[in-house]
Coordinates of C-alpha atoms in Angstrom, one line a residue:
M1 CA -9.4 10.4 6.7
V2 CA -11.2 10.7 10.3
L3 CA -14.7 8.9 11.2
L4 CA -15.8 10.9 14.1
P5 CA -19.2 11.4 15.8
L6 CA -20.8 14.7 14.5
R7 CA -24.5 14.8 15.0
A8 CA -24.2 17.4 17.7
T9 CA -24.8 21.2 17.5
V10 CA -22.0 23.1 15.3
T11 CA -20.5 26.2 17.1
N12 CA -18.0 27.6 15.1
G13 CA -17.4 30.7 17.2
L14 CA -16.3 30.6 21.1
A15 CA -19.7 31.0 22.0
A16 CA -23.1 31.3 20.8
A17 CA -25.4 33.1 22.0
P18 CA -29.5 31.7 21.6
G19 CA -30.6 32.3 18.4
D20 CA -26.9 33.1 17.1
S21 CA -26.8 31.5 12.9
T22 CA -23.0 30.6 14.2
A23 CA -25.3 27.4 15.9
C24 CA -26.3 25.7 13.5
P25 CA -27.8 20.8 13.8
I26 CA -26.3 18.5 11.6
I27 CA -27.8 17.0 8.7
P28 CA -28.1 13.8 8.1
A29 CA -26.0 12.2 5.0
L30 CA -29.3 11.0 3.6
A31 CA -31.7 13.6 4.3
R32 CA -29.2 16.4 2.1
G33 CA -28.7 16.5 -1.1
S34 CA -31.5 18.0 -4.0
A35 CA -34.1 18.2 -0.9
A36 CA -31.3 20.5 0.9
V37 CA -30.4 22.7 -2.1
S38 CA -33.9 23.4 -2.0
N39 CA -34.0 25.0 1.5
L40 CA -31.6 27.4 0.2
D41 CA -31.9 31.2 -0.7
T42 CA -31.6 31.3 -4.5
P43 CA -30.1 33.5 -6.3
N44 CA -31.6 37.2 -7.0
E45 CA -30.4 39.5 -8.4
V46 CA -30.8 42.3 -5.9
Q47 CA -28.8 39.9 -3.3
L48 CA -25.9 39.5 -5.9
A49 CA -26.2 43.8 -7.0
D50 CA -26.0 44.8 -3.1
E51 CA -22.5 42.3 -2.4
R52 CA -19.4 44.0 -3.2
W53 CA -16.9 41.7 -5.3
T54 CA -14.1 41.7 -2.2
N55 CA -16.6 39.9 -0.5
W56 CA -15.9 37.2 -2.7
F57 CA -12.6 36.6 -1.4
F58 CA -13.2 36.3 1.9
R59 CA -17.3 36.4 2.9
P60 CA -19.6 35.4 -0.4
S61 CA -23.1 35.7 -0.2
R62 CA -24.9 32.5 -0.5
A63 CA -26.3 33.6 -3.6
T64 CA -23.2 33.8 -5.0
V65 CA -21.9 30.5 -4.0
E66 CA -25.2 28.9 -5.4
T67 CA -24.3 30.7 -8.8
W68 CA -20.5 29.4 -8.8
L69 CA -21.7 25.9 -7.7
A70 CA -24.6 25.7 -10.5
S71 CA -22.4 24.6 -13.5
F72 CA -19.9 22.2 -13.9
W73 CA -17.8 24.9 -16.1
K74 CA -18.1 27.5 -13.4
R75 CA -17.5 25.6 -9.8
H76 CA -14.3 23.7 -11.2
L77 CA -13.2 27.6 -13.1
V78 CA -13.6 28.6 -9.3
L79 CA -11.9 25.7 -7.4
T80 CA -9.6 24.6 -9.7
L81 CA -8.5 26.7 -12.1
L82 CA -8.2 30.2 -10.8
P83 CA -6.3 29.7 -7.7
C84 CA -4.2 27.9 -10.3
L85 CA -3.5 30.9 -11.9
A86 CA -3.3 33.4 -9.3
V87 CA 0.2 30.4 -8.8
W88 CA 1.3 30.6 -12.1
L89 CA 1.0 34.9 -12.8
W90 CA 2.8 34.5 -9.1
V91 CA 5.3 32.6 -10.1
A92 CA 5.9 33.6 -13.8
M93 CA 7.0 36.6 -13.3
P94 CA 10.4 37.1 -14.5
F95 CA 12.8 38.3 -11.6
P96 CA 15.3 40.2 -12.2
V97 CA 18.7 39.1 -12.1
S98 CA 22.6 39.8 -11.7
D99 CA 25.3 37.6 -14.0
P100 CA 27.9 36.9 -11.4
Y101 CA 30.7 37.2 -13.5
K102 CA 29.7 41.2 -14.5
D103 CA 30.9 43.7 -12.3
S104 CA 27.4 46.0 -13.2
P105 CA 25.2 47.0 -10.3
L106 CA 22.1 47.0 -12.5
P107 CA 20.3 43.7 -12.9
D108 CA 19.0 42.2 -15.6
W109 CA 15.9 40.9 -16.3
P110 CA 15.6 38.2 -18.5
E111 CA 13.1 37.4 -21.0
W112 CA 14.3 34.2 -22.2
P113 CA 16.1 31.1 -20.2
E114 CA 19.6 32.3 -20.2
W115 CA 22.3 31.1 -17.9
P116 CA 25.4 33.1 -16.9
H117 CA 27.8 33.8 -19.4
R118 CA 31.5 32.4 -17.8
I119 CA 33.1 35.4 -18.4
K120 CA 36.0 36.3 -15.8
S121 CA 36.6 40.2 -14.9
N122 CA 39.8 40.4 -17.5
G123 CA 37.5 38.8 -20.3
T124 CA 38.7 35.6 -20.1
E125 CA 37.0 32.4 -20.2
G126 CA 36.0 30.7 -17.4
G127 CA 37.5 27.7 -18.0
D128 CA 37.2 24.7 -15.9
E129 CA 36.0 26.4 -12.7
E130 CA 32.8 25.4 -10.5
D131 CA 30.3 27.5 -12.3
L132 CA 28.1 30.7 -10.3
P133 CA 25.1 31.0 -9.4
I134 CA 22.7 33.9 -10.6
D135 CA 22.2 36.6 -8.3
V136 CA 18.5 37.3 -7.6
N137 CA 17.3 40.9 -7.3
F138 CA 16.6 41.5 -3.6
Y139 CA 14.0 43.9 -3.8
F140 CA 11.8 42.4 -6.3
F141 CA 12.3 38.8 -4.6
L142 CA 10.9 40.5 -1.0
I143 CA 8.1 42.8 -2.6
W144 CA 7.1 40.4 -5.3
Y145 CA 7.6 36.9 -4.1
F146 CA 7.9 37.1 -0.7
G147 CA 4.9 39.8 -0.8
A148 CA 2.8 38.1 -2.5
Y149 CA 2.8 34.3 -0.7
L150 CA 3.4 36.4 2.6
A151 CA -0.2 37.5 2.0
V152 CA -1.5 34.2 0.9
A153 CA -0.4 33.2 3.6
L154 CA -2.2 35.7 6.0
F155 CA -5.7 35.6 3.8
F156 CA -5.9 31.8 4.9
I157 CA -5.7 32.0 8.3
T158 CA -7.8 35.4 8.0
N159 CA -10.0 32.6 6.7
L160 CA -9.8 29.7 8.9
F161 CA -10.9 32.2 11.9
S162 CA -13.8 33.7 9.5
L163 CA -15.2 29.6 9.6
Y164 CA -14.8 29.8 13.5
R165 CA -16.4 33.1 13.4
L166 CA -14.3 34.7 14.7
N167 CA -12.2 38.5 14.2
W168 CA -8.3 38.0 15.6
W169 CA -7.8 41.3 14.7
P170 CA -8.1 44.3 17.3
S171 CA -11.9 46.2 17.0
R172 CA -9.4 49.6 17.2
L173 CA -7.1 49.6 14.5
G174 CA -10.2 47.2 12.1
G175 CA -9.3 44.3 10.0
K176 CA -7.4 46.1 6.7
A177 CA -5.0 47.9 9.1
T178 CA -4.1 45.1 11.3
Y179 CA -3.5 43.1 8.3
F180 CA -1.4 45.7 6.6
L181 CA 0.7 46.0 10.0
M182 CA 1.7 42.3 10.0
W183 CA 2.7 42.5 6.4
S184 CA 4.4 45.3 6.1
T185 CA 6.4 44.6 9.2
T186 CA 7.4 41.2 8.5
L187 CA 8.5 42.3 5.4
A188 CA 10.6 45.2 7.5
I189 CA 11.8 42.1 9.2
G190 CA 13.1 40.5 6.7
L191 CA 14.5 43.2 5.2
L192 CA 16.7 44.1 8.4
A193 CA 17.9 40.3 8.8
H194 CA 19.5 40.8 4.8
H195 CA 21.1 43.8 5.0
L196 CA 22.6 43.1 8.6
D197 CA 23.2 40.0 7.8
L198 CA 21.5 38.6 11.5
F199 CA 22.7 35.1 10.5
G200 CA 26.2 35.7 9.4
L201 CA 25.0 33.6 5.9
H202 CA 26.3 36.5 4.0
A203 CA 30.0 36.5 5.7
R204 CA 29.7 32.4 5.4
W205 CA 28.5 32.4 1.6
R206 CA 31.8 34.2 0.5
D207 CA 33.9 31.9 3.0
K208 CA 32.5 28.7 1.6
P209 CA 29.7 28.7 -0.4
D210 CA 27.6 25.5 0.0
E211 CA 24.1 24.2 -0.7
G212 CA 23.7 24.0 3.0
F213 CA 23.4 28.1 2.6
D214 CA 20.6 28.0 0.1
W215 CA 18.8 25.6 1.9
E216 CA 19.2 28.1 5.5
R217 CA 18.1 30.9 3.1
K218 CA 15.0 29.7 2.4
T219 CA 14.6 28.1 5.7
F220 CA 14.8 31.4 7.2
W221 CA 12.1 33.0 4.8
V222 CA 9.9 30.3 5.6
V223 CA 10.0 30.3 9.1
L224 CA 9.3 34.3 8.9
S225 CA 6.1 33.7 7.1
F226 CA 5.2 31.3 9.2
A227 CA 5.8 33.4 12.3
A228 CA 3.8 36.5 11.2
M229 CA 1.0 33.8 10.1
H230 CA 0.5 32.7 13.3
L231 CA 0.5 36.3 14.6
P232 CA -2.8 36.8 14.4
A233 CA -3.5 33.4 16.6
V234 CA -1.5 34.6 19.0
A235 CA -3.4 38.6 18.5
C236 CA -6.1 37.0 19.2
F237 CA -5.5 35.2 22.4
S238 CA -4.0 38.2 23.8
K239 CA -7.5 39.9 23.6
L240 CA -9.3 37.0 24.9
K241 CA -7.2 36.3 27.5
R242 CA -7.3 40.6 28.1
D243 CA -11.0 40.3 27.7
K244 CA -11.0 37.0 30.8
R245 CA -13.3 34.8 28.0
H246 CA -10.7 32.5 29.9
V247 CA -12.8 32.4 33.1
Y248 CA -16.6 32.3 33.8
R249 CA -17.6 36.0 34.0
H250 CA -20.7 35.4 36.8
A251 CA -19.5 36.0 40.3
Q252 CA -19.0 33.4 42.8
P253 CA -21.4 33.6 45.8
V254 CA -20.2 34.5 49.1
V255 CA -20.9 31.2 51.1
Q256 CA -19.5 28.8 47.9
Y257 CA -16.3 30.7 48.3
T258 CA -15.9 30.3 51.6
F259 CA -16.6 27.1 51.9
F260 CA -15.4 25.8 48.5
G261 CA -12.8 28.4 47.6
S262 CA -11.6 28.9 44.2
S263 CA -12.0 25.0 43.4
L264 CA -15.3 25.1 41.4
R265 CA -14.3 27.5 39.4
R266 CA -13.6 25.7 35.8
V267 CA -12.5 26.9 32.5
P268 CA -15.7 27.5 30.0
S269 CA -16.1 25.2 27.4
S270 CA -15.9 27.6 24.4
W271 CA -12.0 28.5 25.8
V272 CA -11.0 25.5 25.6
R273 CA -12.6 24.8 22.0
F274 CA -10.2 27.6 21.2
L275 CA -7.4 26.3 22.1
W276 CA -8.4 23.1 20.5
F277 CA -8.6 25.6 17.1
M278 CA -5.0 26.4 18.0
A279 CA -3.2 23.0 18.1
C280 CA -4.8 22.6 14.7
L281 CA -3.3 25.8 13.0
A282 CA 0.2 24.6 14.4
I283 CA -0.2 21.1 13.4
A284 CA -0.8 22.2 9.9
A285 CA 2.1 24.3 10.3
F286 CA 4.0 21.5 11.2
S287 CA 2.4 19.4 8.2
L288 CA 3.8 22.8 6.0
I289 CA 7.3 22.3 7.2
V290 CA 7.5 18.3 7.3
G291 CA 6.6 18.5 3.6
Q292 CA 9.2 20.9 2.8
E293 CA 11.8 19.6 4.1
L294 CA 11.0 15.7 2.8
I295 CA 11.3 17.0 -0.9
T296 CA 14.0 19.9 -0.1
T297 CA 16.4 18.4 1.9
A298 CA 15.6 14.2 2.8
Y299 CA 14.9 13.7 -1.2
A300 CA 17.6 15.9 -2.6
S301 CA 20.0 14.9 -0.1
L302 CA 19.1 11.0 0.4
F303 CA 17.4 9.9 -2.3
L304 CA 18.4 11.6 -5.1
S305 CA 22.7 10.8 -3.8
T306 CA 21.7 7.1 -3.7
L307 CA 20.4 6.7 -7.2
P308 CA 19.6 4.4 -9.4
H309 CA 16.6 3.4 -7.5
T310 CA 14.1 0.7 -7.9
S311 CA 10.1 1.6 -8.6
L312 CA 9.7 -0.4 -4.9
D313 CA 12.4 2.3 -3.4
A314 CA 10.0 5.3 -5.2
G315 CA 7.2 3.8 -3.9
T316 CA 8.1 3.7 -0.2
W317 CA 9.5 6.5 0.1
V318 CA 5.8 8.3 -1.4
W319 CA 3.9 6.2 1.0
S320 CA 6.1 7.2 3.8
W321 CA 5.0 10.8 3.1
V322 CA 1.4 9.7 2.6
I323 CA 1.2 7.7 6.0
T324 CA 3.0 10.7 7.5
V325 CA 0.5 13.2 6.2
Q326 CA -3.0 10.8 7.2
L327 CA -1.6 10.8 11.3
L328 CA -1.3 14.7 11.2
S329 CA -4.6 14.7 9.2
L330 CA -6.5 12.3 11.8
I331 CA -5.2 13.6 14.4
S332 CA -6.7 17.0 13.4
N333 CA -9.8 15.8 11.8
Y334 CA -10.5 14.0 15.5
I335 CA -9.8 17.8 17.2
I336 CA -11.9 19.5 14.8
A337 CA -14.5 17.2 14.7
S338 CA -14.9 16.5 18.7
K339 CA -13.2 19.2 20.2
V340 CA -14.0 21.9 17.7
R341 CA -17.6 20.9 16.6
S342 CA -16.7 22.6 13.3
R343 CA -18.4 20.9 10.2
A344 CA -17.1 24.3 8.0
L345 CA -13.0 23.7 9.3
L346 CA -13.1 19.8 8.9
F347 CA -13.8 20.2 5.4
V348 CA -11.0 22.6 5.2
Y349 CA -8.3 20.8 7.1
K350 CA -9.4 17.6 4.9
L351 CA -9.2 19.9 1.6
F352 CA -5.7 21.3 3.6
F353 CA -3.8 18.3 3.9
Q354 CA -4.8 16.1 0.9
L355 CA -3.4 19.2 -0.7
V356 CA -0.2 18.8 1.1
Y357 CA 0.2 15.2 -0.1
H358 CA -0.9 15.9 -3.1
V359 CA 1.5 18.8 -4.2
F360 CA 4.2 16.7 -2.8
Y361 CA 3.2 13.5 -4.8
R362 CA 3.2 15.6 -8.2
N363 CA 6.5 17.5 -7.4
L364 CA 7.7 13.9 -7.3
F365 CA 7.1 13.5 -11.1
A366 CA 10.1 15.8 -11.3
R367 CA 12.2 13.4 -10.2
L368 CA 11.0 9.6 -10.9
R369 CA 13.1 8.1 -13.7
S370 CA 11.1 5.8 -15.4
P371 CA 7.7 5.1 -16.6
S372 CA 7.8 2.0 -14.0
Q373 CA 8.1 4.4 -11.4
F374 CA 4.9 6.3 -12.3
A375 CA 3.1 2.8 -12.7
T376 CA 4.1 2.0 -9.3
V377 CA 3.0 4.7 -7.6
Q378 CA -0.4 5.2 -9.4
L379 CA -0.4 1.4 -8.6
L380 CA -1.1 2.0 -5.2
S381 CA -2.8 5.3 -5.2
S382 CA -5.5 3.8 -7.3
I383 CA -6.2 0.5 -5.6
V384 CA -6.5 2.9 -2.3
V385 CA -9.3 4.9 -4.3
V386 CA -11.4 1.9 -5.7
I387 CA -10.7 -0.4 -2.6
I388 CA -10.4 1.0 0.6
F389 CA -13.1 4.0 0.1
P390 CA -15.9 1.9 -0.8
F391 CA -15.2 -0.3 1.6
Q392 CA -15.6 2.4 4.3
L393 CA -19.0 2.7 3.7
T394 CA -19.8 -0.8 4.2
R395 CA -21.6 -2.1 6.9
L396 CA -19.0 -4.5 7.7
W397 CA -16.6 -1.4 8.3
H398 CA -19.1 0.4 10.6
R399 CA -19.6 -2.3 12.3
I400 CA -15.7 -3.0 12.9
L401 CA -15.7 0.6 13.8
Q402 CA -18.5 0.2 16.5
F403 CA -16.8 -2.8 17.8
F404 CA -13.1 -2.2 18.5
V405 CA -13.1 1.5 19.3
G406 CA -16.4 2.6 20.2
Y407 CA -17.5 4.1 17.2
S408 CA -20.9 5.8 18.2
Q409 CA -21.5 7.2 14.5
P410 CA -24.7 6.6 13.0
W411 CA -24.1 4.8 9.5
N412 CA -25.8 7.8 7.2
E413 CA -23.2 10.3 9.4
H414 CA -20.8 7.8 8.7
A415 CA -20.9 7.4 4.6
E416 CA -21.4 11.2 5.1
A417 CA -17.9 11.4 6.3
V418 CA -16.4 9.2 3.9
A419 CA -18.5 10.9 1.2
I420 CA -16.8 14.7 2.0
S421 CA -13.2 12.8 2.8
F422 CA -13.1 11.6 -0.9
Y423 CA -14.5 14.8 -2.2
T424 CA -12.2 16.5 -1.2
R425 CA -9.2 13.8 -2.3
G426 CA -10.5 14.7 -5.6
L427 CA -10.5 18.3 -5.5
A428 CA -6.9 18.5 -4.5
Q429 CA -6.2 16.1 -6.8
N430 CA -7.3 18.4 -9.5
I431 CA -5.7 21.7 -8.3
T432 CA -2.6 19.8 -8.0
M433 CA -2.3 18.4 -10.8
V434 CA -3.4 21.2 -13.1
G435 CA -1.0 23.8 -10.7
F436 CA 1.7 21.1 -11.6
L437 CA 1.8 20.9 -15.2
G438 CA 1.4 24.7 -15.3
W439 CA 4.2 25.4 -13.2
L440 CA 6.0 22.6 -14.5
S441 CA 6.2 24.0 -17.9
I442 CA 6.2 27.8 -17.4
L443 CA 9.3 26.7 -14.6
H444 CA 11.2 25.0 -17.1
L445 CA 10.5 27.5 -20.7
G446 CA 10.3 30.3 -18.7
P447 CA 12.6 33.3 -17.8
N448 CA 12.7 31.8 -14.0
S449 CA 14.2 28.6 -14.8
Q450 CA 17.8 30.0 -14.0
I451 CA 16.4 30.2 -10.4
Y452 CA 14.9 26.5 -10.4
P453 CA 17.4 24.4 -11.3
F454 CA 14.5 21.4 -9.7
F455 CA 12.9 21.8 -13.0
K456 CA 15.3 21.8 -15.2
F457 CA 15.9 18.4 -16.6
A458 CA 19.5 18.3 -17.6
Q459 CA 19.4 14.9 -19.7
T460 CA 22.8 12.8 -19.6
E461 CA 23.5 9.1 -20.2
D462 CA 22.7 8.2 -16.4
D463 CA 19.9 11.0 -16.2
P464 CA 17.5 10.4 -19.3
Y465 CA 14.5 11.9 -18.1
T466 CA 13.4 14.8 -19.7
F467 CA 10.4 17.7 -19.3
A468 CA 8.5 16.4 -22.4
L469 CA 8.1 12.4 -20.9
T470 CA 7.3 14.1 -17.4
F471 CA 4.4 16.2 -18.6
I472 CA 3.0 13.3 -20.6
A473 CA 3.4 10.7 -18.1
S474 CA 1.8 13.1 -15.8
C475 CA -0.9 13.4 -17.9
G476 CA -1.1 9.8 -18.5
V477 CA -1.1 9.7 -14.4
W478 CA -3.6 11.9 -14.3
S479 CA -6.3 10.4 -16.9
L480 CA -5.7 7.6 -14.6
E481 CA -6.9 9.1 -11.4
L482 CA -10.0 10.4 -12.9
I483 CA -10.4 6.7 -14.3
S484 CA -10.2 5.5 -10.7
S485 CA -12.4 8.3 -9.7
F486 CA -14.8 7.9 -12.1
V487 CA -15.2 4.2 -10.8
A488 CA -15.1 4.6 -7.2
R489 CA -17.7 7.2 -7.8
Q490 CA -20.5 4.9 -9.5
I491 CA -19.2 2.0 -6.5
M492 CA -20.7 4.5 -4.1
S493 CA -23.8 5.7 -5.9
R494 CA -24.7 2.4 -6.9
G495 CA -24.1 -0.2 -4.2
F496 CA -24.7 2.1 -1.5
N497 CA -27.0 5.5 -3.0
I498 CA -24.6 8.1 -2.0
D499 CA -24.1 11.4 -3.8
V500 CA -20.1 12.3 -3.6
S501 CA -20.6 15.4 -5.1
G502 CA -23.9 16.0 -4.2
I503 CA -22.4 16.0 -0.2
G504 CA -19.4 17.5 -1.2
L505 CA -21.2 20.7 -2.8
D506 CA -24.0 20.6 -0.4
E507 CA -21.2 21.5 1.9
M508 CA -20.1 24.5 0.7
R509 CA -23.8 25.6 0.2
E510 CA -24.3 25.7 3.6
Y511 CA -21.6 27.6 5.0
P512 CA -20.8 29.6 1.6
E513 CA -17.6 31.0 3.1
L514 CA -15.7 27.7 2.3
V515 CA -15.4 28.4 -1.2
P516 CA -13.1 31.1 -0.9
A517 CA -11.1 29.5 2.0
C518 CA -10.4 26.3 0.0
G519 CA -9.2 28.8 -2.4
W520 CA -6.8 30.7 -0.7
A521 CA -5.6 26.9 1.0
S522 CA -5.0 25.5 -2.7
V523 CA -3.2 28.7 -3.5
H524 CA -1.1 28.9 -0.1
V525 CA 0.0 24.9 -0.6
S526 CA 1.0 25.6 -4.0
M527 CA 3.4 28.7 -3.2
N528 CA 4.6 27.0 -0.2
I529 CA 6.1 24.2 -1.6
L530 CA 7.7 26.2 -5.0
M531 CA 8.8 28.6 -2.1
F532 CA 11.2 26.0 -0.9
L533 CA 11.9 24.7 -4.5
I534 CA 13.5 28.2 -5.8
K535 CA 17.0 28.8 -6.0
L536 CA 18.5 32.5 -3.9
N537 CA 21.8 34.1 -4.1
F538 CA 21.5 37.6 -3.3
R539 CA 24.5 40.0 -4.2

């Protein structure tokens, strides 16, 4: 987490005009809570009736968000269950596949897990020959699987720009047309790359099948989606440059230009803030790519190839990823808090990096070999939750920060920053665990188990771990997480008078766009890791 001075005017856009609603003062932590809620517009039938349901996905009204957050069940439905349902629907849709031992050009549509029949073209059994991977229907992958993945990525980046109060699309085309153009163009590029075999993957696969080609193929699609995802940033950058938003618009006096030339020209602070925002987008993309490489490449090729491992080895592996994510999170949060100065973006980025860490952590459960490894990993996590977070609220820690790093933030705002970090951590824990238990069951028991061997759980003497043990152990870990989170919340509430849930929910009430932004972030991060775990082989 990052502990930074936040008492300043928050400007979410490139420039805040006098009276602009995008600039609003920070409310101290202890002044917010139940009192802050009373200042919000209460839901009324007129406002809710005038709002279109499509606005719920990008810019819901304050009345709508207040309705969502009013009860425990509604807010967990919106913040936790609905993002998971979207991912489950996406990954549960049966892939049309073709049996590599058959010459039929028509794909099979599996209704239940069924591995290809090892029958040669002459009708004899394949014997001891190496099993061929099934052939996935490319067009289904392109339109449904990759198309939905790309659409969510563009939705997520659009929500980030919405929180920044900046439209990235050209005004002449409009948002919907520009969005569809980017989405369809990206699919067309993928279609051409596949049929023209631009990278020679088809030819190399026929000559020498190897696991590396599957990794290269998935890397291409992920990189293509990230390139499309950042096209809005490029378009926005070009638009602002064309409008000369990177220079002051007022003319320089003749006398000043005569004596000083252009030496007095400065870059507007709004432009610098925009560049820092672009840097944060790049860091977020980098963190996702690093996570994919760790769980699919380094983990599969290094960690699993050197079995068996002790519980300490598993804990060391997990915490190496924790440190990496926390460093990237610190950098991003520092930039947003001190350079971009947007509370809403700071909230989303804290949640985003917690999601990136926890979704890797959850999928690691599918490869832990014993309950003792679960216990070791969870013990370290519980220590952080119960001890570290409450300690960060102490006056001692606050004075240490002031003395060693020149921390200028008052304790009230420091306490609020810690509370928001803890709230986003708990939200990410619940989202990723509910999502993991769902897609674990779907991909192990459903028809797409053929193309997700990561969740196959082929039990052997050397690898006795099973789906049932993974599911039960994961539920046990989740229970311990809920208990440790409850204990930490009680310590914060009784020892420091900090209502973690109240502060987190008030942040969403103050910035209604946070709710859909958090939802799209959850769906995007979950889809991203599943995209890299799929086994792709196109005929």
